[in-house]
Coordinates of C-alpha atoms and ligand atoms in Angstrom, one line a residue:
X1 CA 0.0 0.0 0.0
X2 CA 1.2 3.6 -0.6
X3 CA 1.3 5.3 2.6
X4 CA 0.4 8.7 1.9
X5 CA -1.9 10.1 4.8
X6 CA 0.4 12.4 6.1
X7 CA 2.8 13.3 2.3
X8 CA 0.9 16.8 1.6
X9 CA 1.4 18.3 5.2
X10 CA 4.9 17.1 5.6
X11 CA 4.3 15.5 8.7
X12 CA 6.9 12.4 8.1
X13 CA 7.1 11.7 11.8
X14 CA 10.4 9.6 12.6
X15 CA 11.9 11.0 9.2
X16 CA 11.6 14.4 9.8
X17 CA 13.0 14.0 13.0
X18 CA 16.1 12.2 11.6
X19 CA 17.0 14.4 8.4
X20 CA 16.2 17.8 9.5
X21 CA 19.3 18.5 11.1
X22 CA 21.4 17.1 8.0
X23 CA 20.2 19.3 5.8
X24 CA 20.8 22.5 5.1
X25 CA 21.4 22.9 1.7
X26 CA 18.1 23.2 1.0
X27 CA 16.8 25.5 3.7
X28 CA 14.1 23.2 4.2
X29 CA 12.3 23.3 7.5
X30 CA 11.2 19.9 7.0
X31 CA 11.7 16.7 4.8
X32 CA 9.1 15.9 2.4
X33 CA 7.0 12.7 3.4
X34 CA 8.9 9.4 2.2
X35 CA 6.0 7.2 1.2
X36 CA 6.0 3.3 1.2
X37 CA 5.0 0.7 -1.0
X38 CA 4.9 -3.1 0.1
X39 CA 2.4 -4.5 -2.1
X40 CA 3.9 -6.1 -5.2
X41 CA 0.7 -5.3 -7.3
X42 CA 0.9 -3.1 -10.1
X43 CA 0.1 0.4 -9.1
X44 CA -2.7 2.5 -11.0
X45 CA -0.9 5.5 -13.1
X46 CA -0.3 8.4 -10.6
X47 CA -1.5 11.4 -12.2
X48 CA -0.1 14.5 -11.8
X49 CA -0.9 16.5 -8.5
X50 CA -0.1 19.8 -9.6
X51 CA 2.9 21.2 -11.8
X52 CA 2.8 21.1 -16.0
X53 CA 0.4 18.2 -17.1
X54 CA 1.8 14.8 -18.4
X55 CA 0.4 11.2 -19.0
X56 CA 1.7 9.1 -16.4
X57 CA 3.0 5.8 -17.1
X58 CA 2.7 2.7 -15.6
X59 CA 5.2 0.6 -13.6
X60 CA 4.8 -3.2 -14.1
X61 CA 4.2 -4.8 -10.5
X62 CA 5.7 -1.5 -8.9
X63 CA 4.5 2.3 -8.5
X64 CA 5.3 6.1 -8.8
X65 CA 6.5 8.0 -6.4
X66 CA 4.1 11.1 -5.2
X67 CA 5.8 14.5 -4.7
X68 CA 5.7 17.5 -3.4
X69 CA 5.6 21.4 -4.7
X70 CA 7.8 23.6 -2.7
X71 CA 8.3 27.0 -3.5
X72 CA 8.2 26.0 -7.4
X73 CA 10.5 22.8 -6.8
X74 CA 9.4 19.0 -6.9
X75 CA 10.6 17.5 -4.3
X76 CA 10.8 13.7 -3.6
X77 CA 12.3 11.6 -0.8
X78 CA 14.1 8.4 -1.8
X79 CA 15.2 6.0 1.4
X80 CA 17.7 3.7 0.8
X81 CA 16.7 0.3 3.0
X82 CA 16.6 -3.3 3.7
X83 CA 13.7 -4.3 1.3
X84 CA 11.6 -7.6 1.4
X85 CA 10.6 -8.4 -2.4
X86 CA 8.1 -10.9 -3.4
X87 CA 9.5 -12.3 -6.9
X88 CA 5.8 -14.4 -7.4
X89 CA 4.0 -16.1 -5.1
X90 CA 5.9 -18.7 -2.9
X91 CA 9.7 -16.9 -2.7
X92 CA 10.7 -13.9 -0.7
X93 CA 13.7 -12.0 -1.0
X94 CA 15.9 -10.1 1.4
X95 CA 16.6 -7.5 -1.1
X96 CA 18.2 -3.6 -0.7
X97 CA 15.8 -1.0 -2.6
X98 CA 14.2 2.3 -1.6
X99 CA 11.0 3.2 0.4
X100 CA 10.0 -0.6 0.8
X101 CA 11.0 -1.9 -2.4
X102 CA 13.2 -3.1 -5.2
X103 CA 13.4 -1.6 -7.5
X104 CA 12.3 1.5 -5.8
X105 CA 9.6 3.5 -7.0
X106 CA 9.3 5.1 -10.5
X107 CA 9.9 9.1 -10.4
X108 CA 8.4 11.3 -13.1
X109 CA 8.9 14.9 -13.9
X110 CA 8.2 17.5 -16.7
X111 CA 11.0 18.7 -18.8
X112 CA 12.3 21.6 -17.2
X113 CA 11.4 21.1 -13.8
X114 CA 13.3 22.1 -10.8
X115 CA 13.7 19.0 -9.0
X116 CA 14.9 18.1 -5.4
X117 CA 15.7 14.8 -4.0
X118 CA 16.1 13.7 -0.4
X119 CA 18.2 10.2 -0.4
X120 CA 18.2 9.0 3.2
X121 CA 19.8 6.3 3.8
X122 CA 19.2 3.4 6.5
X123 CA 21.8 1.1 5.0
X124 CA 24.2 -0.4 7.0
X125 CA 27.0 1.1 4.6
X126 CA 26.9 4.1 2.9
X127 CA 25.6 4.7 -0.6
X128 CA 24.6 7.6 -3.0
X129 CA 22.6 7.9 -6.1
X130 CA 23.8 8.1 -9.8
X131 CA 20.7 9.8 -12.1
X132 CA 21.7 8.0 -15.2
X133 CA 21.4 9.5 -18.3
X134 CA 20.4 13.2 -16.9
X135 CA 22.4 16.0 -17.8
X136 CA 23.2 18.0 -14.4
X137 CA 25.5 19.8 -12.7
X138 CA 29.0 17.7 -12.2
X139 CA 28.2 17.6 -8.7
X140 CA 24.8 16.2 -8.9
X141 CA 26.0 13.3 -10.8
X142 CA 25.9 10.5 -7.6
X143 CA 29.8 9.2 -7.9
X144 CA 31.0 8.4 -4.6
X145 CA 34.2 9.8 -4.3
X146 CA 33.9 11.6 -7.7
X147 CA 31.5 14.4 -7.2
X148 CA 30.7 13.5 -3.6
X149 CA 31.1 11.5 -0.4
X150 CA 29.3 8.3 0.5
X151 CA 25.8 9.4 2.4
X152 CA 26.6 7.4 5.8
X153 CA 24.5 5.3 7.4
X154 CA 21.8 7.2 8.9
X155 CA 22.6 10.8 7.0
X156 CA 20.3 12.5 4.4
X157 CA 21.7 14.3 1.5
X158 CA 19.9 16.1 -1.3
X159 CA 19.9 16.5 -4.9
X160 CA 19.1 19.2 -6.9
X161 CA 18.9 19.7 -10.7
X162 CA 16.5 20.6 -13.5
X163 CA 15.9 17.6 -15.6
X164 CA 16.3 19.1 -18.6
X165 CA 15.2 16.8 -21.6
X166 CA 12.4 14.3 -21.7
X167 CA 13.0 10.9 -21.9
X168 CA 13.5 7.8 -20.0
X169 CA 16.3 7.6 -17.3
X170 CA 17.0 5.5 -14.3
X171 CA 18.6 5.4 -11.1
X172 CA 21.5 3.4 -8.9
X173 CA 23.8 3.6 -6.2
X174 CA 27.4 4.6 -7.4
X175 CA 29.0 3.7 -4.3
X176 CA 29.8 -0.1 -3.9
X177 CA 27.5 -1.4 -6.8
X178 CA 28.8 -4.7 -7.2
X179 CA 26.9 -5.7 -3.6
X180 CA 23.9 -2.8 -3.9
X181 CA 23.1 -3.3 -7.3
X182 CA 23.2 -7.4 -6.9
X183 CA 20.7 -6.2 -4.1
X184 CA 18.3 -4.7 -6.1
X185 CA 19.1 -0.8 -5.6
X186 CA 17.7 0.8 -9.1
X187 CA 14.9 2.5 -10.1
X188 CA 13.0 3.9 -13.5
X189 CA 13.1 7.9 -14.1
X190 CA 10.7 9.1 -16.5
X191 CA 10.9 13.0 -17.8
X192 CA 7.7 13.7 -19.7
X193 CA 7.7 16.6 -22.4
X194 CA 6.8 19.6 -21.7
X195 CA 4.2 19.5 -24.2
X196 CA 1.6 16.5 -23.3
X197 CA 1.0 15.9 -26.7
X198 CA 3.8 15.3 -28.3
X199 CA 5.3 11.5 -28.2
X200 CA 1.9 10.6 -26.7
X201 CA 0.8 7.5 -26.3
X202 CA -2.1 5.6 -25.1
X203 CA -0.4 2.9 -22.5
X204 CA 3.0 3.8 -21.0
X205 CA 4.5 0.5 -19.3
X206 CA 7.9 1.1 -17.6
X207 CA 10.3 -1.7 -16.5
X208 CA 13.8 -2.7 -15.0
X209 CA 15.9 -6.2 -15.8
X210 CA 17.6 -7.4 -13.0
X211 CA 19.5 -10.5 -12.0
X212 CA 20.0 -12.0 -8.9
X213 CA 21.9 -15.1 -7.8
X214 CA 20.2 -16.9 -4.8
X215 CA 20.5 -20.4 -3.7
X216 CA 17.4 -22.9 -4.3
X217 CA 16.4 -22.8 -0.8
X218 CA 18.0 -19.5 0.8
X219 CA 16.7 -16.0 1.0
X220 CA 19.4 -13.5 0.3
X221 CA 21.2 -13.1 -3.2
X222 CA 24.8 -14.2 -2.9
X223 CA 26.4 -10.8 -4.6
X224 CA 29.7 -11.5 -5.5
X225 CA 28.6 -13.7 -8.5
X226 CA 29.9 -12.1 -11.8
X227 CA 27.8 -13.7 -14.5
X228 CA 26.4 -17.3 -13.3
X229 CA 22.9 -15.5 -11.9
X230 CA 20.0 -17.8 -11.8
X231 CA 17.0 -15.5 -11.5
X232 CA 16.6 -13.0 -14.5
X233 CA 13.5 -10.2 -13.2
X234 CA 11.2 -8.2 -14.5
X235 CA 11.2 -5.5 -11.9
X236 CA 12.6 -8.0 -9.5
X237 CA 9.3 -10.1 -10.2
X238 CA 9.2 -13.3 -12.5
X239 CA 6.8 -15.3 -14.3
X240 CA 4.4 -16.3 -13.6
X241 CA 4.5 -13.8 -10.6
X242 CA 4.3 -10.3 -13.4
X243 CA 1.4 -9.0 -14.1
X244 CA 0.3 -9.2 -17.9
X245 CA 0.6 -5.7 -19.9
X246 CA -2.8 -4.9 -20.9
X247 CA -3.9 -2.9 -24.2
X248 CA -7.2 -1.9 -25.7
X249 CA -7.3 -3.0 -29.7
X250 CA -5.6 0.2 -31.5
X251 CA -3.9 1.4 -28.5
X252 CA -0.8 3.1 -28.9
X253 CA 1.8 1.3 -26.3
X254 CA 5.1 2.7 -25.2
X255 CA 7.1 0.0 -22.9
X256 CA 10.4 1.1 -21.7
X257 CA 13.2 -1.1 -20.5
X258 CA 16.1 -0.8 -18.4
X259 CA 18.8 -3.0 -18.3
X260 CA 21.0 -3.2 -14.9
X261 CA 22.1 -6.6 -15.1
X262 CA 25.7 -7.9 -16.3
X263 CA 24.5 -9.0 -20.0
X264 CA 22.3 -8.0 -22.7
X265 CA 18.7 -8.9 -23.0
X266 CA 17.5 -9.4 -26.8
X267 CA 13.4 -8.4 -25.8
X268 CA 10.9 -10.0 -28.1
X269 CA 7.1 -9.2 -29.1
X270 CA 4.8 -11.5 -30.4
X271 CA 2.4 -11.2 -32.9
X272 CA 3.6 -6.7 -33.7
X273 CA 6.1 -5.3 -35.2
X274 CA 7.8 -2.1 -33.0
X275 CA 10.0 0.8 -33.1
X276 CA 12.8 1.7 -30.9
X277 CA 11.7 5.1 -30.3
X278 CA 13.8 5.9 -27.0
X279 CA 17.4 5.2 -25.6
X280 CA 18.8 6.6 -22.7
X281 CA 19.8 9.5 -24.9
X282 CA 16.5 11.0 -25.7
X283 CA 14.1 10.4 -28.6
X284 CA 15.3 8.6 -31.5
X285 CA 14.2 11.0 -35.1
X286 CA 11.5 9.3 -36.8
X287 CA 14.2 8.9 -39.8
X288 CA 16.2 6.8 -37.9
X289 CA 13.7 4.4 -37.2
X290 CA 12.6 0.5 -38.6
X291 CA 10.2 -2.0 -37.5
X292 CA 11.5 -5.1 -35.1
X293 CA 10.2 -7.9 -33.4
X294 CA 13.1 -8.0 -31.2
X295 CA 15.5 -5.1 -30.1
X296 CA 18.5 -6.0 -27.9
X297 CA 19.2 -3.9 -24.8
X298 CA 22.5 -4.0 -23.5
X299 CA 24.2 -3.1 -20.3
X300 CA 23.2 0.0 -18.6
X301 CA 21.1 0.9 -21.7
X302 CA 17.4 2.1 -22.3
X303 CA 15.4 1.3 -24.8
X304 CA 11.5 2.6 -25.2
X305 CA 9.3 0.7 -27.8
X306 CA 6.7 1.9 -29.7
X307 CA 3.5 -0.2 -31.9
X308 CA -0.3 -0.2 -32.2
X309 CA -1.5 -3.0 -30.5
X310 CA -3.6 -4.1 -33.5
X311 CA -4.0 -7.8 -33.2
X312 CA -6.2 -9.0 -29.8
X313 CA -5.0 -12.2 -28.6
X314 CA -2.6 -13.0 -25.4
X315 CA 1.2 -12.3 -26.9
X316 CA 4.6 -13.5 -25.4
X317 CA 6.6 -10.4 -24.3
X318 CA 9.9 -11.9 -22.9
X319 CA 13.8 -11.6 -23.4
X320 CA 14.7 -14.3 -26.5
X321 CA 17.7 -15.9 -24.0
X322 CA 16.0 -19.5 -23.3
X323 CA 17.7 -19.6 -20.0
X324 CA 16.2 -16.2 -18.8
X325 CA 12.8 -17.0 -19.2
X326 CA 13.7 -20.2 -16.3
X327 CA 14.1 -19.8 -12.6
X328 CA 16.7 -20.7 -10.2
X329 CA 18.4 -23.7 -11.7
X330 CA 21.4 -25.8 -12.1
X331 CA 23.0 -25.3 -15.9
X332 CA 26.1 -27.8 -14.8
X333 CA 23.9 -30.6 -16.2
X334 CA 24.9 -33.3 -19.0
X335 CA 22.4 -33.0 -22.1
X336 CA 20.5 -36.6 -22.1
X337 CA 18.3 -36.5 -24.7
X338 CA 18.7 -40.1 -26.8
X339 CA 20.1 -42.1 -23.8
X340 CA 18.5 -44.8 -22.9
X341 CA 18.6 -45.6 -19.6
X342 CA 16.3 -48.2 -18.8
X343 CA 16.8 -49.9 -16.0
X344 CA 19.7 -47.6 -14.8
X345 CA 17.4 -45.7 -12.6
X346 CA 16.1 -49.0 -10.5
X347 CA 20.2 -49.6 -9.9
X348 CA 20.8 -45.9 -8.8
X349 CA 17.8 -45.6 -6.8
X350 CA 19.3 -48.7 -4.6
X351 CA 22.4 -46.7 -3.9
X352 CA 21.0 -43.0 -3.6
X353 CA 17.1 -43.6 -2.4
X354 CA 15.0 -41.1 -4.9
X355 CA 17.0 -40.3 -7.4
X356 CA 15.4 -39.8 -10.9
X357 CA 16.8 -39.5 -14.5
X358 CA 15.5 -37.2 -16.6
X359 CA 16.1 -35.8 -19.8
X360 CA 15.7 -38.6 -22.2
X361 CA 12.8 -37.1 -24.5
X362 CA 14.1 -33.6 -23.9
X363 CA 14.0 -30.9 -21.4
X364 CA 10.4 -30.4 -20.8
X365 CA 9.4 -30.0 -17.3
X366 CA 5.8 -29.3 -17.5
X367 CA 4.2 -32.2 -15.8
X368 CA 6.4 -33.0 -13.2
X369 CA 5.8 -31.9 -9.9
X370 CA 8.6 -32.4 -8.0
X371 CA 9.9 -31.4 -4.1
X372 CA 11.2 -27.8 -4.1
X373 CA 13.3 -26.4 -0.9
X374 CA 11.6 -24.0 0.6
X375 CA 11.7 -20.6 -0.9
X376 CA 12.0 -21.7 -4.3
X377 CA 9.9 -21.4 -7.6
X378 CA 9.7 -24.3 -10.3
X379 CA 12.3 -23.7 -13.1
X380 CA 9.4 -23.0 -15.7
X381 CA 5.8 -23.2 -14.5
X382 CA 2.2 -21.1 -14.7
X383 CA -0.8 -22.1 -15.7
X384 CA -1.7 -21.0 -19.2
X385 CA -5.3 -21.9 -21.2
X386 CA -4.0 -24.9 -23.0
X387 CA -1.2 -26.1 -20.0
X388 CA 1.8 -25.4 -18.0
X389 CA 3.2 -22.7 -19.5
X390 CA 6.5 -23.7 -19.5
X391 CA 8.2 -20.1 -18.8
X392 CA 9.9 -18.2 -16.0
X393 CA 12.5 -15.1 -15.2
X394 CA 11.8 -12.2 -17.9
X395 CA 8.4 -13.5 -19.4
X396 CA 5.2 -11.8 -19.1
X397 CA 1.9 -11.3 -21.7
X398 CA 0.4 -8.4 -24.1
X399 CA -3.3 -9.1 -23.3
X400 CA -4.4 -6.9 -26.1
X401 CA -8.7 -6.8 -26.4
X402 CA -11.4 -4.9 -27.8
X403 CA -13.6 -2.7 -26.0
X404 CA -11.6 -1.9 -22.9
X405 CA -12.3 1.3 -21.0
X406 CA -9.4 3.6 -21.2
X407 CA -6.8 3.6 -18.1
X408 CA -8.4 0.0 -17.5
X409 CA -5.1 -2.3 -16.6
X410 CA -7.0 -5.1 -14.9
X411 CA -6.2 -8.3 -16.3
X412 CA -9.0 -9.5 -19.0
X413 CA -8.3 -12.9 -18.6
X414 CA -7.4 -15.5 -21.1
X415 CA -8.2 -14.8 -24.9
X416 CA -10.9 -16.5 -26.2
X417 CA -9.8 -17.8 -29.6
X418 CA -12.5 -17.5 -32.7
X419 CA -13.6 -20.5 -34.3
X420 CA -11.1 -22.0 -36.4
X421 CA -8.2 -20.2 -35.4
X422 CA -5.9 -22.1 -32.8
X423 CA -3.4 -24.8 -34.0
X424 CA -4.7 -28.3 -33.8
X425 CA -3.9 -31.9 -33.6
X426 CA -4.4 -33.6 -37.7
X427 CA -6.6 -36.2 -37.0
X428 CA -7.0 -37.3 -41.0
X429 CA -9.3 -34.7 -42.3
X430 CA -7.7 -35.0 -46.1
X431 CA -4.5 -36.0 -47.3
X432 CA -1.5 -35.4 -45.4
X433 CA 1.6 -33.4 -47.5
X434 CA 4.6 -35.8 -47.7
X435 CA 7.5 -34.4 -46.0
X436 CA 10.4 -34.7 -48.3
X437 CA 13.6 -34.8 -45.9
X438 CA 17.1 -33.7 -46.5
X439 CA 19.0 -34.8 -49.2
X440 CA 22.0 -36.2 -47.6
X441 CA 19.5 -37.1 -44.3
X442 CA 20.9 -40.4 -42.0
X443 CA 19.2 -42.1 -39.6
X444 CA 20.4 -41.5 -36.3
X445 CA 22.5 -43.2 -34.3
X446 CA 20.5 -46.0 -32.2
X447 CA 21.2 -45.1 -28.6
X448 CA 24.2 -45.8 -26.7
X449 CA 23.1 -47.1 -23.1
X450 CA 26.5 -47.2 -21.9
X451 CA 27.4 -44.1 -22.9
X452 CA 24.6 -42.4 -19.7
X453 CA 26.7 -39.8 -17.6
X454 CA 24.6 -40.2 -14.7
X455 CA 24.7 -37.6 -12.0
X456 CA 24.1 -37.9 -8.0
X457 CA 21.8 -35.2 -6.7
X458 CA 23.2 -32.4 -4.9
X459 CA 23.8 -32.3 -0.9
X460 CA 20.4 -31.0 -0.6
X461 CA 18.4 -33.4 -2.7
X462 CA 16.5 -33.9 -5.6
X463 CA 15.3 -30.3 -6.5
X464 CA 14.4 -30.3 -9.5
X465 CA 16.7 -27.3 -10.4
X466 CA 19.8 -29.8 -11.1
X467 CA 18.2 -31.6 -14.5
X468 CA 16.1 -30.5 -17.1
Ligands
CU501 CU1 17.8 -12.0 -21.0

C-alpha cells in the first residue's frame, strides 16, 4: 500500500525527526514525506498533482513516487533500506531498494522542472545515487568519491537539478555497486515533455531487468557472483509472478526497458512489429527508425518501444535468451536427450534412495511436480489456457482486447480464440503433404546405453533445479 496520509502536510514523523538536522542545503524546514510501497501489485498510473500536465505511465508490478511542490521545486524523498521483495507467489527476497521496495519507485517529472531529491539512507554502509542519463551539474551526478562522499549510514543528503530533456532515465547507487546493485538498488526515471502531446501515447508500461543469484532454498542473493545469476527479473518479479501488460485494440503502447544486469537482454514481441523510439539519450528521429520484433538492450542501456496494439489475442513479451525466461536452476547438467537408460534408474535408486533420471525425451518439465526447498519457484511453471506454461524469469503477456475502457489495466483474462483459429492436432481430415527430408539425411545413431553420464543429486536433494 502507498502510505500517503500524512505526504501533503509534511508530517513524516520519525523521518523528519532524523534528516532535518542534516540538511541545510536546501533550507528546508522539513523533509518531504517518504512514502512506502509493500504491495507487489501493479500500481494504477499516478496522475499529476499539480505542476505542468503529463500522462503518467505505468510501472509493471511496482509504482510512482508522489511529490511534493515547494516554492516551485518538486521535491521527492528516496530511502535507501533493507527491502523484502516478493519475486511471485511462494519466494521472498531479502533485497536492498528504496522506500519498501526493489526496484524503488518510479519518479516522473516534466521537462524543465526544478527537482529536489532527499536520499536517506538506513543502510548499514553508505551509498549515493547516480541519475543515469540526466544531464546536471558535475556535482549532482551520484559518484561516490567523484563528485561527492558516500551518504553514511543514517545521513540524508539532497539532490538538486533541473531535468532538462524528456525521456526515459533510471537510477542506482554509485558507491559499492557490485553488492547494492546485486541487491536490487535501481529505479526507472521518467521525464515527460513539456508539451503533453507530443510522443503521446495511449499505454506507458515502464520496466527494469535485474538479476540476482540466490540459492534454491536460501533467501538472500549471494552478490559476489559475476555472470552465473540464476534469476533474471522483471522489476525484481518473475513469471508467472508479473502482471500481464494490458492494451485496448488500437492502443498506442510505449514500454520502456532498463537493463542493470551484467549481460544484454534481446526483448521479443509476439504477434507486432515495434520501433525503438527511446534510448537513454533521448528520442530517437523518426528517420532513424525500422520496424523489429526484437530489439536488444544492452548493459546499462534504455530502450523505449513503440506499436499499435492491432492484433487482440494473449502475446509473449519476454527476453529471447531461453535460460532467462527459467528460474533458479542448475546449468552444470549433462544434455540426455537419446540415452537410454532403462533400468539404470532402478540400480541408482538402490544406492541414492530417490533419485530420478531425466532428460531422455528432452528438457520439458511441465508435468512433473517435484519437491522444491523452501523458498524456491519451479524452473518454468504457470498455468496457461491450453497447459503449463513452460516459462519463468523475464516473461510476461500483451493481453491486447477490444472494448476496454481507457486507463483500464486489470487483467482481461485468457483470450478467447474464434472459431477455427488455434493450432490443432491432424486427426486425417484429407491428405497429409509428404514431408520430403534432406538430401543427404541419416538415420540417427541408435542409442548408446552405456554411454549415460549419470549424476548424483546435490547435498540437498533432488530439486528439481539440477536436470532439465
Ligand atoms: Cu535476458
Amino acid at each position: 500500500m502507498t502510505n500517503r496520509r500524512s505526504f501533503l502536510t509534511g508530517a513524516g514523523a520519525g523521518i523528519t525527526a532524523l534528516g532535518a538536522s542534516l540538511v541545510s542545503r536546501a533550507g528546508a524546514a522539513s523533509l518531504p514525506e517518504a512514502p512506502t510501497h509493500t504491495s507487489s501489485a501493479t500500481a494504477a498510473p499516478l496522475a499529476p498533482t499539480g505542476g505542468r500536465p503529463y500522462n503518467p505511465v505505468v510501472t509493471l508490478n511496482g509504482w510512482t513516487l508522489p511529490w511534493r511542490m515547494k516554492d516551485g521545486v518538486k521535491e521527492f524523498h528516496l530511502v535507501a533500506e533493507p527491502v523484502v521483495r516478493e519475486f511471485a507467489p511462494g519466494m521472498q527476497v531479502n533485497l536492498w531498494g528504496y522506500n519498501g521496495q526493489s526496484p524503488g519507485p518510479t519518479i516522473e517529472v516534466v521537462e524543465g522542472d526544478r527537482v529536489r531529491i532527499f536520499v536517506t539512507n538506513k543502510l548499514p554502509e553508505h551509498t549515493s545515487v547516480h541519475w543515469h542519463g540526466q544531464l546536471l551539474p558535475c556535482g549532482m551526478d551520484g559518484v561516490t568519491g567523484l563528485t561527492q562522499p558516500g551518504i553514511q549510514p543514517g545521513k540524508t543528503f539532497v539532490y538538486e537539478f533541473v531535468a532538462r530533456h524528456a525521456g526515459t532515465f533510471m537510477y542506482h547507487p554509485h558507491a559499492d555497486e557490485m553488492q547494492q546493485m546485486a541487491m536490487g538498488m535501481m529505479g526507472f526515471w521518467v521525464t515527460h515533455p513539456k508539451n503533453p502531446r507530443q510522443h503521446a501515447v495511449d499505454r506507458d508500461y515502464v520496466m527494469l531487468l535485474s538479476s540476482y543469484d540466490i540459492e534454491p532454498g536460501s533467501y538472500t542473493p549471494r552478490t559476489n557472483t559475476m555472470l552465473d545469476f540464476n534469476l533474471w527479473t522483471i522489476n525484481s518479479r518473475v513469471f508467472p509472478g508479473l502482471d500481464p501488460m494490458v492494451a485496448r485494440l488500437g492502443d498506442k503502447v510505449r514500454i520502456r526497458v532498463g537493463n542493470l544486469t551484467m549481460t544484454n537482454h534481446p526483448i521479443h514481441l509476439h504477434g507486432h512489429r515495434f520501433e525503438v523510439t527511446g534510448t537513454d539519450g533521448g528520442w530517437v528521429p523518426k528517420s532513424a527508425r525500422w520496424p523489429e520484433v526484437t530489439t536488444d538492450v544492452a548493459v546499462g542501456q534504455m530502450r523505449a518501444i513503440e506499436f499499435v496494439a492491432d492484433a487482440p489475442g494473449d502475446w509473449a513479451f519476454h527476453c529471447h535468451k531461453s535460460h532467462h525466461t527459467m528460474n533458479a536452476m542448475g546449468h552444470d547438467v549433462p544434455t540426455l536427450i537419446g540415452v537410454d537408460h532403462r533400468g539404470v534408474a532402478e540400480k541408482i535408486n538402490k544406492l541414492v534412495p530417490g533419485y530420478m533420471v531425466m532428460g531422455d525425451k528432452g528438457g520439458s518439465m511441465g508435468d512433473m511436480k517435484m519437491p522444491l526447498p523452501a523458498n524456491t519457484l519451479p524452473m518454468m511453471s504457470g498455468d496457461g489456457p491450453f497447459g503449463n506454461l513452460e516459462m519463468g524469469g523475464m516473461f510476461t503477456v500483451l493481453k491486447v482486447r477490444e472494448g476496454l475502457k481507457r486507463g483500464d489495466y486489470s487483467d482481461p483474462g485468457w483470450y478467447r480464440h474464434p472459431a477455427g483459429t488455434v493450432a490443432r492436432e491432424w486427426t486425417g481430415d484429407g491428405t497429409l503433404p509428404s514431408a520430403p527430408r534432406a538430401p543427404d539425411a541419416r538415420p540417427a545413431p541408435a542409442p548408446a546405453g552405456e554411454a549415460m553420464d549419470a549424476r548424483k543429486p546435490g547435498a540437498n536433494g533432488m530439486t528439481g533445479h539440477e536436470h532439465h
